[in-house]
Amino acid sequence: MLKEQIKSLPHECDDCPIRHRAVCARCDADDLERLEEIKYYRSFQAGQTVIWSGDKMDFVGSVVSGIATLTQTMEDGRTQMVGLLLPSDFVGRPGREGSAYDVVATTDLMMCCFRKKPFEEMMETTPHVAQRLLEMTLDELDAAREWMLVLGRKTAREKIASLLSIIGRRDASLNLRGTKGPLVFDLPLTREAMADYLGLTLETVSRQMSALKRDGVITLEGKRNVTIPDFGRLMDEAGDDSDGGMFA
Amino acid sequence: MLKEQIKSLPHECDDCPIRHRAVCARCDADDLERLEEIKYYRSFQAGQTVIWSGDKMDFVGSVVSGIATLTQTMEDGRTQMVGLLLPSDFVGRPGREGSAYDVVATTDLMMCCFRKKPFEEMMETTPHVAQRLLEMTLDELDAAREWMLVLGRKTAREKIASLLSIIGRRDASLNLRGTKGPLVFDLPLTREAMADYLGLTLETVSRQMSALKRDGVITLEGKRNVTIPDFGRLMDEAGDDSDGGMFA
DNA sequence: CGGACGGTTGAATCACGTCAAATGCGGTGG
DNA sequence: CCACCGCATTTGACGTGATTCAACCGTCCG
């Protein structure tokens, strides 16, 4: 798992796994050529901090593979996750010096970075990048707002079910599987990270996971491998409309 | 208060109160001319619903005056506010048919609306609008994330203090007053709306307001008029760094 | 006057947090 | 191979902050 980094040699954009979803999704060949000039790859090990809140950022970029978290921390140590960065998600904000959040690699992580200054210039001149970034930011805003409902109004059990359904759905859409039949995936988060995501303590997370298992909503193989026998059931537990909002 | 609507006759953009903050902030004379052609004004009374979640939206627009809320509701009636729309804030999402949220006028409200189709076309052709919208959306995303920390990790008392400091600060910046000396403003929200904002019950809101009053953090004149004798003290109660992040 | 509405307050309950101890597992070294 | 450690996780007992349910108040308005 340590030497995975070796295969992290620079890709060509053409065969980049996030080519069609990332901030560069709408770029044409010319745009890509310009991007190639200002881009570079960086890899991080699981647990490593990508940026500290308040630190100066001289790049922006996309998650190519792996998972990272965006967290905010209060002086007394209480922390809340405010973003979960999956492949194709964008990191950093054009037009701002420092990072507003801690960014931490949860798994081994590969990032495609762009030097910030030239990237900002490119945003002014080529519309494709800015358009796509707007679209992605609007999506993130919607996700953040859904998350606010979870944090503000759902019970612990509903929160867990919501998280599992989000990850399960996202995983299914990545792997092009439908939501019929049992859904199996690895939970890429520790109990503590789940707690930070949901505004709970890790003990409560653990208890509710056990409860969902006991009640047959989920099955666990080891601590991290989750299977969902009935996705509709999980949606009910999450308190969500179980209408067909799949593949959003 | 009913006949306020009468003075709501169409403005010229030139003397629009939100000219320099709204989505049109960066537009030049030519851009404005194009906008004028697709814009119209709509007014709403306090309590009126601007759009229901799921309804088709044939416009986007800016809040010119008054306050509106963005809320999400679960089937069983639990509701969470996910946005507080103050003058200059943008409503609606280009490239989407329906509204994802309920939008409700909290006070009497004036909106500057643009027909959606032509607005979307304009976004493609004139960069100023899209650039400004991206900037505003990124700001909203930051606000949503700060709010997530409030919802997930703060106590009831801290939540109330956070809300008061947000409204107080915003009010001070609108009226060009500093945060030195006592700060006085009208609370534009009912206890219930505050509860929906903070993920609390209205009883808890009421109790904590009383507690903050009892402890001298705030003073109330009637139910709605708040004065903050010491803003730093309020920030402490909110659990925020009381550093000088003013006028962001 | 009476009813609607927003707000306050009290008492009882409960969901979740806190504190503490136990379990299980992979890794490391003897 | 086994003893030992570190770490994530589970589980239990207990405390508490926020919700729930309910009574009550003041103001506005027909």
Short mmCIF file of C-alpha atoms (C1' of nucleotides) in Angstrom, two decimals, chain C residues 7-21:
data_model
loop_
_atom_site.label_atom_id
_atom_site.label_comp_id
_atom_site.label_asym_id
_atom_site.label_seq_id
_atom_site.Cartn_x
_atom_site.Cartn_y
_atom_site.Cartn_z
"C1'" DG C 7 -43.86 34.49 23.12
"C1'" DT C 8 -42.52 32.85 27.94
"C1'" DT C 9 -42.14 29.52 31.49
"C1'" DG C 10 -42.43 25.03 34.12
"C1'" DA C 11 -42.12 19.94 34.82
"C1'" DA C 12 -41.20 15.53 33.04
"C1'" DT C 13 -38.87 12.77 29.68
"C1'" DC C 14 -35.44 11.04 26.69
"C1'" DA C 15 -31.80 11.02 23.26
"C1'" DC C 16 -27.38 11.74 23.20
"C1'" DG C 17 -22.98 12.81 25.50
"C1'" DT C 18 -19.50 11.64 28.99
"C1'" DC C 19 -16.60 8.67 31.37
"C1'" DA C 20 -14.74 4.25 31.82
"C1'" DA C 21 -13.75 -0.42 30.84
#
